[in-house]
Every structure is written in structure tokens, then in C-alpha cells.
């Protein structure tokens, strides 16, 4: 089933989840243990990442196939990096063959240590969306949105214009990059509405495990965090290490989710980092599960 159809039918706030393929076969057992635990959330859908440069494409396909057979509504990431027309067409066909009807179309990041210098046919996520609509018109398509602009965008207006272009190219809905200021989410939604676009915008929430993991994720994705919040987490790390940061991270996530739900967000997309216990703890605090 296409996710947009589930979103149209949804009458109460929901949780969706994101997983990333384990680095090697040895980690698959623990990965599926965490997936099984997170099934308690009854996620509206589960997305699976693709790896920088599409390097984990086959593993992503294996995992979305397995998750689909487990009963999840699954969405596979797709990126522009190193994408060629024939390979992309083949991958879309393989997804459809195993019953996966949804993709998240992204520009993507280059392999670690490289800079963006791709001269292929898909330079922007909007190019990818447009091609998927032509090649696999029945496929459900999501795109990324940035409550705080992508670090390569010059202005807020430029960044939001890119989001709008992806939607107008044929995307069904938006999943946001992680953020830590709910005002930025609602400003993005309002901006899109003012420009004639009312597709669902699902806020992406990153549970904070530790101060070091937060810094690593922020450096990788270019997201920002309010200075006051960063200093609070830094102080928590100094006072009590990972345990104290974990507690403060749960409080932050619960506060954000509560404000998002009260403000009218349709649900939340949890960037699980394949860590079930932390996500379940937050979900219980927010009343999604008992």
C-alpha cells in the first residue's frame, strides 16, 4: 500500500521509523531483534536508508524485502549519487517485484571523504522524483524537507523553494531532516501552505543517545541545534556522562513531540539509529504505547 493512502486515512497521530542497514552480516541478528521490538510501536511505515553513494543498495533491498514480509509498510531510500538510468530502473523494478510501493527520493551524500561532484543525469532530488514518476508512475514518493535550511542553501527561501520544486515534480509527502526547534517545523509547513502546497509534512525526530553521538550526527547531516540546548547537553555530559545525556535527551524528545502533536503535526518519524529501547522509552513517555 502506498504511504500517502495510509496518511489520508489516518485519524490520529502516528509513529513511523527509520532503520539503516547493518555494516555486516554479523550484525543482522541484533538488527532484527531491534526491529522486532520496535514493531510494538505499530509504525505507520518503516524507511530503510541507502548508504552514501548507494553503497548498500543490495542490503537495503534485502532488508526492505524482509520487513515487507514481516508486515511493515516499507519505504526504500533512493539517492542521486552515482545513479544511472538503467540501474535506477532495475532497482525500481526489483522493489516492485517484492511488493515495495514506496521510495524516499534524496539527493544524497557522496561517499565519505569525497565532495559532491556528480555529473550524472540526476543532480537534484527533483530530477529523481520526476524520473520515478515517469518510470514507475504508481510508486509512492516521499522527499526530504529541512526545517532549518540545508547547509549548502544560501537562504531559507532558496531551501524552501527546493522543497516545493520536489513536491511539484511529483512527491506525495515530505519527511523532515532532524531538528531541535519546533518553530522551524511549523514555519516550513506554513511557508508551503502559503505557496499552495498542503502535502503532509512529517517531522523527523532524532533521539539523543549521548553527547558524542549527537555531535557526530550533526556534523554528518549539517543540522543545527539551539546554542542553549547544546550547552545544556554539554553540561549534562560533564556532570553524568551518557546516562545524564540520555535522560536529558528523552526530555527534549518528549517535549518536542508533545508540542508537535498539539500544533497539528500528523505524526512523527523516529530516526531510530537501530536502537529500540531508547525509542520505546520515548514512545511510552509520549503515550504512543503503554
XYZ file of N, CA and C in Angstrom:
870
model
N 0.843 -1.200 0.000
C 0.000 0.000 0.000
C 0.877 1.248 0.000
N 0.454 2.254 -0.759
C 1.216 3.498 -0.775
C 0.993 4.255 0.536
N 2.081 4.846 1.033
C 2.024 5.532 2.318
C 1.070 6.707 2.269
N 1.010 7.420 1.150
C 0.116 8.579 1.069
C -1.332 8.156 1.292
N -1.687 6.965 0.872
C -3.057 6.485 1.098
C -3.293 6.229 2.582
N -2.290 5.682 3.263
C -2.402 5.474 4.705
C -2.492 6.817 5.433
N -1.736 7.804 4.964
C -1.770 9.125 5.589
C -3.152 9.769 5.447
N -3.767 9.581 4.305
C -5.093 10.160 4.084
C -6.144 9.509 4.976
N -5.932 8.238 5.298
C -6.894 7.515 6.131
C -6.655 7.718 7.624
N -5.443 8.169 7.982
C -5.053 8.267 9.382
C -5.853 9.350 10.104
N -6.366 8.997 11.287
C -7.205 9.933 12.037
C -6.595 10.336 13.377
N -5.440 9.786 13.710
C -4.794 10.151 14.968
C -3.285 10.160 14.766
N -2.548 10.842 15.650
C -1.087 10.902 15.483
C -0.459 9.514 15.436
N 0.576 9.371 14.639
C 1.217 8.080 14.413
C 2.720 8.205 14.609
N 3.357 7.050 14.635
C 4.815 6.964 14.629
C 5.239 6.197 13.383
N 6.268 6.677 12.705
C 6.946 5.890 11.677
C 8.412 5.791 12.081
N 9.132 4.877 11.472
C 10.501 4.602 11.913
C 11.459 4.562 10.733
N 12.739 4.841 11.041
C 13.790 4.699 10.036
C 14.872 3.767 10.556
N 15.293 2.844 9.700
C 16.377 1.930 10.009
C 17.505 2.109 8.995
N 18.724 1.743 9.406
C 19.804 1.736 8.426
C 20.421 0.346 8.375
N 20.820 -0.106 7.173
C 21.359 -1.460 7.025
C 22.605 -1.656 7.875
N 22.706 -2.762 8.600
C 23.920 -3.039 9.374
C 25.145 -3.104 8.478
N 26.299 -2.839 9.088
C 27.547 -2.786 8.319
C 27.959 -4.149 7.777
N 27.576 -5.217 8.465
C 27.978 -6.546 8.016
C 26.923 -7.571 8.415
N 27.078 -8.772 7.880
C 26.109 -9.843 8.124
C 26.013 -10.212 9.598
N 27.133 -10.093 10.309
C 27.154 -10.489 11.720
C 26.210 -9.647 12.563
N 25.936 -8.416 12.111
C 25.083 -7.512 12.885
C 23.603 -7.674 12.565
N 23.285 -8.506 11.582
C 21.888 -8.629 11.165
C 20.987 -9.200 12.262
N 21.503 -10.139 13.051
C 20.682 -10.740 14.097
C 20.221 -9.687 15.093
N 21.156 -8.874 15.578
C 20.794 -7.816 16.518
C 19.877 -6.784 15.862
N 20.111 -6.518 14.589
C 19.268 -5.569 13.861
C 17.811 -6.023 13.896
N 17.571 -7.290 13.583
C 16.182 -7.770 13.544
C 15.588 -7.933 14.935
N 16.412 -8.116 15.951
C 15.920 -8.094 17.326
C 15.340 -6.717 17.637
N 16.071 -5.668 17.245
C 15.591 -4.302 17.469
C 14.357 -3.989 16.629
N 14.337 -4.457 15.390
C 13.156 -4.262 14.544
C 11.941 -4.919 15.179
N 12.112 -6.127 15.685
C 11.013 -6.846 16.307
C 10.484 -6.092 17.532
N 11.401 -5.537 18.335
C 10.985 -4.751 19.499
C 10.176 -3.530 19.072
N 10.644 -2.864 18.007
C 10.000 -1.630 17.571
C 8.671 -1.872 16.865
N 8.382 -3.113 16.544
C 7.058 -3.410 15.980
C 5.955 -3.111 16.987
N 6.318 -3.009 18.290
C 5.345 -2.644 19.321
C 4.774 -1.248 19.087
N 5.500 -0.419 18.347
C 5.020 0.930 18.020
C 3.919 0.913 16.966
N 3.764 -0.238 16.297
C 2.831 -0.330 15.169
C 3.056 0.832 14.206
N 4.284 0.983 13.706
C 4.595 2.150 12.874
C 3.754 2.193 11.607
N 3.382 3.405 11.229
C 2.599 3.572 10.007
C 3.404 3.104 8.800
N 4.705 3.358 8.838
C 5.607 2.834 7.818
C 7.015 2.797 8.387
N 7.898 2.078 7.696
C 9.310 1.994 8.082
C 10.154 2.290 6.855
N 11.104 3.217 7.002
C 12.007 3.516 5.898
C 13.367 2.879 6.160
N 14.081 2.601 5.083
C 15.397 1.967 5.170
C 16.379 2.783 4.344
N 17.495 3.181 4.966
C 18.452 4.055 4.293
C 19.252 3.294 3.243
N 20.014 4.058 2.488
C 20.605 3.570 1.244
C 22.121 3.545 1.268
N 22.731 4.303 2.187
C 24.190 4.356 2.235
C 24.756 5.398 1.286
N 25.807 6.057 1.700
C 26.438 7.081 0.867
C 26.879 6.483 -0.461
N 26.491 7.145 -1.545
C 26.870 6.662 -2.866
C 26.121 5.405 -3.284
N 25.026 5.070 -2.573
C 24.284 3.869 -2.913
C 25.057 2.608 -2.606
N 26.013 2.684 -1.701
C 26.912 1.572 -1.454
C 26.277 0.366 -0.804
N 25.103 0.525 -0.211
C 24.442 -0.602 0.445
C 23.125 -0.945 -0.246
N 23.063 -0.725 -1.540
C 21.817 -0.913 -2.274
C 21.258 -2.325 -2.128
N 22.105 -3.327 -2.326
C 21.621 -4.706 -2.245
C 21.135 -5.040 -0.837
N 21.862 -4.542 0.181
C 21.447 -4.816 1.548
C 20.134 -4.102 1.866
N 19.988 -2.878 1.348
C 18.729 -2.159 1.529
C 17.588 -2.955 0.918
N 17.796 -3.486 -0.276
C 16.755 -4.280 -0.932
C 16.423 -5.520 -0.116
N 17.441 -6.207 0.388
C 17.202 -7.393 1.210
C 16.375 -7.046 2.449
N 16.709 -5.909 3.089
C 16.032 -5.549 4.331
C 14.607 -5.091 4.067
N 14.381 -4.270 3.034
C 13.006 -3.844 2.767
C 12.149 -5.040 2.376
N 12.751 -5.997 1.676
C 12.010 -7.217 1.329
C 11.607 -7.977 2.588
N 12.559 -8.138 3.510
C 12.288 -8.876 4.744
C 11.268 -8.136 5.609
N 11.406 -6.818 5.730
C 10.470 -6.048 6.539
C 9.065 -6.101 5.952
N 8.992 -6.069 4.633
C 7.684 -6.169 3.981
C 7.025 -7.512 4.294
N 7.809 -8.575 4.284
C 7.269 -9.899 4.604
C 6.881 -10.014 6.066
N 7.497 -9.176 6.920
C 7.140 -9.140 8.341
C 5.853 -8.353 8.587
N 5.342 -7.691 7.555
C 4.103 -6.949 7.685
C 4.241 -5.444 7.759
N 5.478 -4.937 7.668
C 5.682 -3.489 7.678
C 5.304 -2.896 6.316
N 4.762 -1.683 6.329
C 4.658 -0.881 5.118
C 6.017 -0.201 4.963
N 6.734 -0.507 3.877
C 8.154 -0.165 3.794
C 8.409 0.896 2.728
N 9.402 1.732 3.008
C 9.855 2.753 2.059
C 11.372 2.646 1.924
N 11.836 2.474 0.707
C 13.278 2.393 0.444
C 13.812 3.758 0.058
N 14.943 4.136 0.651
C 15.621 5.354 0.221
C 16.215 5.140 -1.172
N 16.275 6.232 -1.939
C 16.976 6.259 -3.220
C 17.735 7.571 -3.304
N 18.960 7.552 -3.799
C 19.739 8.784 -3.893
C 20.227 9.024 -5.318
N 20.561 10.298 -5.579
C 21.089 10.674 -6.893
C 22.541 10.245 -7.087
N 23.273 10.125 -5.983
C 24.710 9.899 -6.082
C 25.009 8.604 -6.837
N 25.745 8.745 -7.929
C 26.148 7.607 -8.765
C 24.979 6.891 -9.438
N 23.777 7.499 -9.411
C 22.608 6.858 -10.026
C 22.640 7.021 -11.540
N 22.415 5.925 -12.230
C 22.298 5.919 -13.687
C 20.910 5.420 -14.054
N 20.451 5.803 -15.235
C 19.081 5.497 -15.633
C 18.807 3.999 -15.599
N 19.680 3.198 -16.193
C 19.428 1.767 -16.260
C 19.416 1.133 -14.875
N 20.413 1.483 -14.055
C 20.478 0.903 -12.716
C 19.294 1.302 -11.863
N 18.862 2.550 -11.999
C 17.719 3.016 -11.222
C 16.440 2.319 -11.666
N 16.276 2.166 -12.964
C 15.101 1.462 -13.480
C 15.063 0.024 -12.977
N 16.218 -0.624 -12.955
C 16.292 -2.006 -12.474
C 15.953 -2.089 -10.987
N 16.453 -1.129 -10.208
C 16.185 -1.158 -8.768
C 14.706 -0.927 -8.493
N 14.087 0.012 -9.203
C 12.648 0.254 -9.031
C 11.853 -0.994 -9.387
N 12.276 -1.665 -10.439
C 11.590 -2.893 -10.846
C 11.729 -3.972 -9.785
N 12.917 -4.087 -9.200
C 13.140 -5.081 -8.148
C 12.296 -4.778 -6.919
N 12.173 -3.496 -6.573
C 11.308 -3.123 -5.449
C 9.869 -3.554 -5.724
N 9.389 -3.256 -6.902
C 8.013 -3.605 -7.238
C 7.805 -5.113 -7.252
N 8.831 -5.855 -7.687
C 8.731 -7.319 -7.718
C 8.537 -7.916 -6.326
N 9.089 -7.255 -5.295
C 8.951 -7.787 -3.933
C 7.825 -7.081 -3.168
N 7.030 -6.271 -3.879
C 5.858 -5.668 -3.266
C 6.096 -4.379 -2.514
N 7.250 -3.736 -2.720
C 7.525 -2.456 -2.061
C 7.056 -1.333 -2.978
N 6.166 -0.481 -2.463
C 5.499 0.519 -3.294
C 5.896 1.957 -2.962
N 6.914 2.140 -2.119
C 7.248 3.489 -1.669
C 8.748 3.714 -1.664
N 9.154 4.938 -2.081
C 10.563 5.322 -2.026
C 10.678 6.733 -1.450
N 11.822 6.994 -0.840
C 12.187 8.342 -0.391
C 13.287 8.826 -1.322
N 12.981 9.819 -2.146
C 13.922 10.306 -3.161
C 14.779 11.425 -2.586
N 16.090 11.214 -2.580
C 17.036 12.138 -1.961
C 18.171 12.473 -2.917
N 18.742 13.664 -2.772
C 19.977 13.928 -3.495
C 21.062 13.009 -2.967
N 21.161 12.910 -1.647
C 22.133 12.017 -1.039
C 23.480 12.672 -0.823
N 24.318 11.980 -0.097
C 25.673 12.453 0.215
C 26.695 11.604 -0.526
N 27.809 12.188 -0.915
C 28.863 11.412 -1.573
C 29.521 10.466 -0.577
N 30.239 9.466 -1.053
C 30.973 8.589 -0.146
C 31.897 9.399 0.760
N 32.152 8.889 1.951
C 32.962 9.601 2.937
C 34.316 10.003 2.352
N 34.700 11.259 2.608
C 35.980 11.759 2.132
C 35.935 12.372 0.745
N 34.766 12.301 0.089
C 34.628 12.880 -1.236
C 33.711 14.094 -1.181
N 33.825 14.953 -2.189
C 32.950 16.116 -2.290
C 31.906 15.847 -3.370
N 30.806 16.629 -3.311
C 29.751 16.458 -4.301
C 30.260 16.931 -5.661
N 30.378 16.009 -6.594
C 30.857 16.353 -7.938
C 30.290 15.331 -8.912
N 28.966 15.275 -8.973
C 28.298 14.241 -9.751
C 27.776 14.835 -11.050
N 28.213 14.280 -12.173
C 27.800 14.808 -13.477
C 26.798 13.897 -14.162
N 26.159 13.011 -13.404
C 25.170 12.099 -13.967
C 23.858 12.795 -14.264
N 22.857 12.048 -14.695
C 21.582 12.640 -15.112
C 20.719 13.137 -13.959
N 21.029 12.708 -12.739
C 20.217 13.093 -11.584
C 21.059 13.948 -10.634
N 20.968 15.254 -10.798
C 21.766 16.163 -9.966
C 21.011 16.609 -8.718
N 19.685 16.603 -8.801
C 18.850 17.080 -7.709
C 17.764 16.050 -7.417
N 17.272 16.074 -6.193
C 16.210 15.141 -5.827
C 14.983 15.317 -6.718
N 14.727 16.547 -7.160
C 13.583 16.782 -8.050
C 13.751 16.027 -9.371
N 14.998 15.884 -9.854
C 15.250 15.081 -11.059
C 14.871 13.628 -10.815
N 15.216 13.151 -9.641
C 14.924 11.767 -9.282
C 13.417 11.543 -9.182
N 12.729 12.477 -8.525
C 11.274 12.372 -8.399
C 10.622 12.326 -9.777
N 11.045 13.224 -10.637
C 10.455 13.308 -11.977
C 10.663 11.999 -12.742
N 11.861 11.426 -12.632
C 12.140 10.171 -13.338
C 11.317 9.016 -12.778
N 11.216 8.935 -11.451
C 10.438 7.850 -10.837
C 8.986 7.927 -11.284
N 8.443 9.139 -11.352
C 7.064 9.308 -11.810
C 6.887 8.809 -13.244
N 7.922 9.004 -14.080
C 7.846 8.541 -15.462
C 8.054 7.029 -15.565
N 9.005 6.501 -14.814
C 9.391 5.103 -14.907
C 8.458 4.185 -14.135
N 8.008 4.642 -12.961
C 7.163 3.811 -12.087
C 6.076 4.701 -11.503
N 5.122 5.065 -12.355
C 4.129 6.065 -12.000
C 3.286 5.730 -10.793
N 3.138 4.444 -10.481
C 2.306 4.044 -9.344
C 3.078 4.034 -8.027
N 4.378 4.305 -8.082
C 5.191 4.270 -6.867
C 4.869 5.470 -5.981
N 4.745 5.224 -4.667
C 4.614 6.319 -3.722
C 5.959 6.981 -3.515
N 5.993 8.314 -3.507
C 7.259 9.037 -3.426
C 7.224 10.054 -2.299
N 8.219 9.969 -1.425
C 8.433 10.986 -0.393
C 9.732 11.714 -0.702
N 9.860 12.915 -0.145
C 11.103 13.687 -0.282
C 11.466 14.263 1.079
N 12.697 14.740 1.195
C 13.157 15.346 2.438
C 12.842 16.837 2.451
N 12.603 17.349 3.659
C 12.436 18.782 3.853
C 13.312 19.224 5.014
N 13.720 20.471 4.994
C 14.654 20.975 6.008
C 14.015 22.129 6.790
N 13.557 21.864 8.027
C 13.043 22.964 8.843
C 14.085 24.069 9.014
N 15.335 23.670 9.254
C 16.470 24.586 9.213
C 17.196 24.276 7.905
N 17.487 25.281 7.083
C 17.963 25.008 5.721
C 19.167 24.076 5.646
N 19.236 23.354 4.540
C 20.409 22.548 4.218
C 21.636 23.449 4.247
N 22.750 22.960 4.777
C 23.934 23.819 4.907
C 24.437 24.391 3.592
N 24.072 23.784 2.458
C 24.523 24.303 1.168
C 23.556 25.320 0.567
N 22.400 25.526 1.232
C 21.450 26.525 0.745
C 21.888 27.913 1.203
N 21.683 28.887 0.339
C 22.115 30.249 0.646
C 21.155 30.917 1.627
N 19.848 30.717 1.422
C 18.840 31.349 2.268
C 17.726 30.359 2.593
N 16.905 30.732 3.582
C 15.715 29.944 3.895
C 14.821 29.842 2.665
N 14.618 30.972 1.981
C 13.718 30.989 0.830
C 14.201 30.051 -0.267
N 15.514 30.051 -0.533
C 16.070 29.146 -1.538
C 15.806 27.693 -1.159
N 16.063 27.374 0.109
C 15.907 25.995 0.547
C 14.461 25.542 0.414
N 13.540 26.386 0.827
C 12.137 26.004 0.775
C 11.615 25.950 -0.653
N 12.203 26.750 -1.514
C 11.861 26.660 -2.933
C 12.288 25.315 -3.513
N 13.423 24.782 -3.049
C 13.855 23.451 -3.492
C 12.861 22.380 -3.026
N 12.402 22.509 -1.783
C 11.413 21.556 -1.277
C 10.144 21.615 -2.115
N 9.694 22.827 -2.409
C 8.495 22.998 -3.218
C 8.678 22.408 -4.613
N 9.865 22.568 -5.186
C 10.146 22.021 -6.518
C 10.057 20.496 -6.513
N 10.523 19.874 -5.437
C 10.451 18.406 -5.341
C 9.001 17.945 -5.265
N 8.189 18.677 -4.532
C 6.776 18.316 -4.415
C 6.086 18.480 -5.764
N 6.355 19.589 -6.424
C 5.710 19.839 -7.718
C 6.187 18.878 -8.801
N 7.363 18.282 -8.586
C 7.850 17.268 -9.532
C 7.087 15.955 -9.398
N 6.345 15.797 -8.289
C 5.526 14.596 -8.158
C 5.575 13.895 -6.821
N 6.188 14.503 -5.806
C 6.256 13.848 -4.497
C 4.909 13.898 -3.782
N 4.645 12.860 -2.998
C 3.383 12.748 -2.268
C 3.416 13.429 -0.907
N 4.562 13.347 -0.236
C 4.666 13.917 1.097
C 6.132 14.173 1.432
N 6.334 14.826 2.575
C 7.670 15.247 2.999
C 7.989 14.630 4.353
N 9.219 14.159 4.509
C 9.754 13.769 5.814
C 10.900 14.730 6.113
N 10.871 15.362 7.276
C 11.892 16.370 7.537
C 13.203 15.764 8.024
N 14.258 16.518 7.781
C 15.539 16.259 8.426
C 15.352 16.495 9.922
N 16.243 15.941 10.730
C 16.152 16.161 12.168
C 16.293 17.644 12.488
N 15.666 18.065 13.571
C 15.725 19.454 14.018
C 15.464 19.469 15.518
N 15.697 20.613 16.149
C 15.526 20.706 17.601
C 14.728 21.941 18.031
N 14.160 22.649 17.064
C 13.331 23.814 17.367
C 12.014 23.642 16.617
N 10.929 23.358 17.331
C 9.661 23.044 16.674
C 9.126 24.221 15.871
N 9.531 25.425 16.217
C 9.066 26.589 15.452
C 9.502 26.488 13.994
N 10.680 25.936 13.766
C 11.179 25.809 12.398
C 10.302 24.854 11.590
N 9.818 23.807 12.222
C 8.915 22.870 11.524
C 7.644 23.580 11.090
N 7.002 24.279 12.027
C 5.743 24.930 11.693
C 5.935 26.074 10.698
N 7.083 26.722 10.735
C 7.378 27.759 9.745
C 7.487 27.153 8.348
N 8.094 25.975 8.240
C 8.185 25.280 6.959
C 6.798 24.908 6.445
N 5.974 24.319 7.315
C 4.614 23.930 6.915
C 3.817 25.147 6.459
N 3.904 26.227 7.224
C 3.160 27.445 6.870
C 3.649 28.018 5.543
N 4.969 27.992 5.318
C 5.518 28.513 4.064
C 4.981 27.717 2.872
N 4.979 26.398 3.000
C 4.464 25.564 1.909
C 2.983 25.835 1.678
N 2.223 25.955 2.771
C 0.789 26.248 2.648
C 0.576 27.582 1.926
N 1.350 28.583 2.296
C 1.220 29.902 1.669
C 1.557 29.870 0.187
N 2.306 28.856 -0.228
C 2.662 28.707 -1.643
C 1.837 27.620 -2.330
N 0.668 27.355 -1.758
C -0.293 26.478 -2.406
C -0.029 24.999 -2.267
N 0.755 24.603 -1.277
C 1.125 23.190 -1.121
C 0.712 22.685 0.254
N -0.148 21.680 0.274
C -0.645 21.143 1.541
C -0.386 19.643 1.683
N 0.689 19.147 1.078
C 1.018 17.732 1.258
C 1.425 17.506 2.715
N 1.250 16.291 3.242
C 1.688 16.026 4.622
C 3.182 16.257 4.803
N 3.538 16.871 5.916
C 4.942 17.095 6.276
C 5.158 16.423 7.627
N 5.936 15.342 7.630
C 6.135 14.543 8.835
C 7.441 14.954 9.499
N 7.399 15.403 10.744
C 8.633 15.838 11.416
C 9.516 14.659 11.808
N 10.799 14.758 11.482
C 11.765 13.722 11.850
C 12.417 14.039 13.185
N 12.378 13.077 14.097
C 12.907 13.267 15.450
C 14.076 12.314 15.686
N 15.199 12.863 16.143
C 16.364 12.050 16.476
C 16.490 11.923 17.990
N 16.293 10.735 18.550
C 16.556 10.541 19.988
C 18.050 10.700 20.270
N 18.377 11.472 21.284
C 19.783 11.720 21.622
C 20.274 10.628 22.563
N 21.270 9.859 22.118
C 21.819 8.780 22.940
C 22.947 9.264 23.852
N 23.826 10.067 23.280
C 24.996 10.551 24.001
C 25.450 11.849 23.358
N 26.276 12.588 24.062
C 26.759 13.859 23.520
C 27.658 13.617 22.314
N 28.477 12.595 22.371
C 29.381 12.305 21.251
C 28.598 11.886 20.002
N 27.547 11.084 20.189
C 26.752 10.664 19.028
C 26.004 11.851 18.432
N 25.531 12.768 19.286
C 24.857 13.966 18.790
C 25.805 14.789 17.917
N 27.023 15.023 18.409
C 27.986 15.820 17.643
C 28.310 15.141 16.314
N 28.413 13.821 16.325
C 28.728 13.087 15.106
C 27.603 13.228 14.079
N 26.361 13.082 14.534
C 25.227 13.181 13.624
C 25.087 14.596 13.072
N 25.254 15.594 13.930
C 25.155 16.981 13.477
C 26.205 17.287 12.408
N 27.409 16.774 12.589
C 28.472 17.028 11.611
C 28.208 16.309 10.298
N 27.544 15.162 10.362
C 27.275 14.387 9.155
C 26.161 14.994 8.313
N 25.097 15.469 8.971
C 23.922 15.907 8.214
C 23.796 17.413 8.104
N 24.614 18.156 8.835
C 24.567 19.602 8.735
C 23.415 20.253 9.470
N 22.690 19.478 10.303
C 21.600 20.059 11.084
C 22.167 20.946 12.181
N 21.306 21.798 12.728
C 21.754 22.705 13.778
C 20.931 22.478 15.040
N 21.442 22.966 16.150
C 20.770 22.835 17.433
C 20.891 24.178 18.156
N 19.829 24.647 18.790
C 19.934 25.917 19.517
C 21.094 25.896 20.504
N 21.830 27.002 20.573
C 23.016 27.056 21.425
C 22.728 26.720 22.872
N 21.609 27.212 23.407
C 21.261 26.962 24.803
C 21.092 25.466 25.053
N 20.439 24.786 24.120
C 20.220 23.350 24.252
C 21.531 22.585 24.170
N 22.388 22.996 23.244
C 23.691 22.348 23.100
C 24.495 22.470 24.392
N 24.480 23.656 24.995
C 25.220 23.871 26.232
C 24.644 23.038 27.375
N 23.327 22.890 27.417
C 22.698 22.056 28.443
C 23.151 20.606 28.318
N 23.202 20.109 27.074
C 23.621 18.724 26.861
C 25.112 18.555 27.153
N 25.895 19.560 26.812
C 27.323 19.519 27.114
C 27.546 19.466 28.620
N 26.769 20.256 29.358
C 26.888 20.261 30.814
C 26.421 18.928 31.398
N 25.343 18.365 30.843
C 24.867 17.060 31.295
C 25.931 15.993 31.086
N 26.643 16.078 29.960
C 27.709 15.126 29.677
C 28.832 15.254 30.696
N 29.170 16.491 31.077
C 30.234 16.709 32.060
C 29.814 16.203 33.444
N 28.546 16.388 33.783
C 28.071 16.028 35.122
C 27.825 14.530 35.288
N 27.256 13.907 34.238
C 26.871 12.499 34.415
C 27.110 11.603 33.229
N 27.828 12.081 32.225
C 28.163 11.243 31.080
C 26.941 10.842 30.275
N 27.043 9.691 29.609
C 25.985 9.231 28.712
C 24.645 9.063 29.411
N 24.671 8.613 30.663
C 23.415 8.382 31.376
C 22.635 9.688 31.561
N 23.336 10.753 31.925
C 22.667 12.034 32.136
C 22.216 12.649 30.809
N 23.028 12.490 29.761
C 22.640 12.980 28.437
C 21.428 12.214 27.932
N 21.391 10.920 28.173
C 20.245 10.089 27.791
C 18.965 10.642 28.421
N 19.015 10.915 29.718
C 17.823 11.431 30.410
C 17.383 12.767 29.826
N 18.370 13.652 29.612
C 18.037 14.962 29.059
C 17.540 14.819 27.624
N 18.100 13.881 26.883
C 17.662 13.645 25.513
C 16.231 13.168 25.442
N 15.842 12.297 26.360
C 14.452 11.831 26.417
C 13.524 13.004 26.696
N 13.896 13.851 27.656
C 13.072 15.017 27.990
C 12.902 15.931 26.775
N 13.982 16.140 26.045
C 13.930 17.001 24.862
C 12.990 16.414 23.812
N 13.137 15.124 23.531
C 12.304 14.475 22.521
C 10.832 14.506 22.916
N 10.537 14.205 24.177
C 9.145 14.190 24.647
C 8.542 15.586 24.549
N 9.314 16.597 24.929
C 8.827 17.973 24.853
C 8.551 18.376 23.407
N 9.472 18.041 22.513
C 9.274 18.370 21.107
C 8.054 17.673 20.526
N 7.941 16.374 20.782
C 6.829 15.599 20.228
C 5.502 16.127 20.749
N 5.435 16.457 22.035
C 4.202 16.995 22.610
C 3.797 18.289 21.914
N 4.770 19.188 21.704
C 4.476 20.462 21.043
C 4.065 20.247 19.588
N 4.703 19.293 18.923
C 4.356 18.999 17.536
C 2.936 18.454 17.411
N 2.556 17.543 18.306
C 1.220 16.972 18.254
C 0.160 18.025 18.578
N 0.419 18.834 19.593
C -0.526 19.901 19.958
C -0.676 20.892 18.807
N 0.427 21.150 18.102
C 0.406 22.102 16.992
C -0.197 21.573 15.708
N -0.492 20.269 15.650
C -1.166 19.717 14.489
C -0.334 18.892 13.545
N 0.898 18.538 13.918
C 1.691 17.639 13.067
C 0.964 16.301 12.939
N 1.008 15.670 11.763
C 0.242 14.429 11.563
C 0.783 13.233 12.328
N 2.057 13.257 12.662
C 2.709 12.159 13.366
C 4.180 12.499 13.500
N 4.992 11.520 13.863
C 6.436 11.733 13.956
C 7.177 10.576 13.302
N 8.314 10.915 12.727
C 9.186 9.921 12.111
C 10.422 9.795 12.992
N 10.606 8.642 13.619
C 11.717 8.432 14.534
C 12.948 7.915 13.793
N 14.034 8.671 13.876
C 15.317 8.179 13.387
C 15.877 7.258 14.461
N 15.620 5.977 14.325
C 15.848 5.029 15.420
C 17.317 4.741 15.676
N 18.190 4.927 14.667
C 19.590 4.506 14.771
C 19.688 3.034 15.163
N 18.633 2.290 14.817
C 18.535 0.856 15.144
C 18.584 0.596 16.652
N 18.173 1.568 17.460
C 18.191 1.449 18.917
C 16.751 1.398 19.425
N 16.252 0.210 19.710
C 14.849 0.047 20.067
C 14.520 0.604 21.443
N 15.334 0.319 22.437
C 14.965 0.645 23.818
C 14.758 2.145 24.022
N 15.642 2.960 23.460
C 15.517 4.403 23.599
C 14.232 4.896 22.936
N 13.945 4.411 21.734
C 12.748 4.842 21.017
C 11.476 4.406 21.738
N 11.479 3.200 22.276
C 10.315 2.721 23.010
C 10.094 3.526 24.285
N 11.183 3.904 24.931
C 11.088 4.725 26.142
C 10.414 6.057 25.825
N 10.831 6.690 24.755
C 10.248 7.969 24.344
C 8.784 7.785 23.960
N 8.480 6.722 23.229
C 7.105 6.474 22.804
C 6.170 6.283 23.999
N 6.668 5.595 25.023
C 5.850 5.417 26.235
C 5.609 6.756 26.929
N 6.660 7.563 27.036
C 6.520 8.870 27.668
C 5.528 9.765 26.926
N 5.440 9.574 25.624
C 4.525 10.390 24.809
C 3.132 9.793 24.700
N 2.933 8.584 25.232
C 1.626 7.958 25.211
C 1.274 7.209 23.937
N 2.285 6.951 23.070
C 2.001 6.182 21.864
C 1.806 4.710 22.177
N 2.485 4.209 23.196
C 2.298 2.837 23.656
C 2.270 2.841 25.172
N 1.822 1.735 25.766
C 1.790 1.619 27.237
C 2.916 0.718 27.722
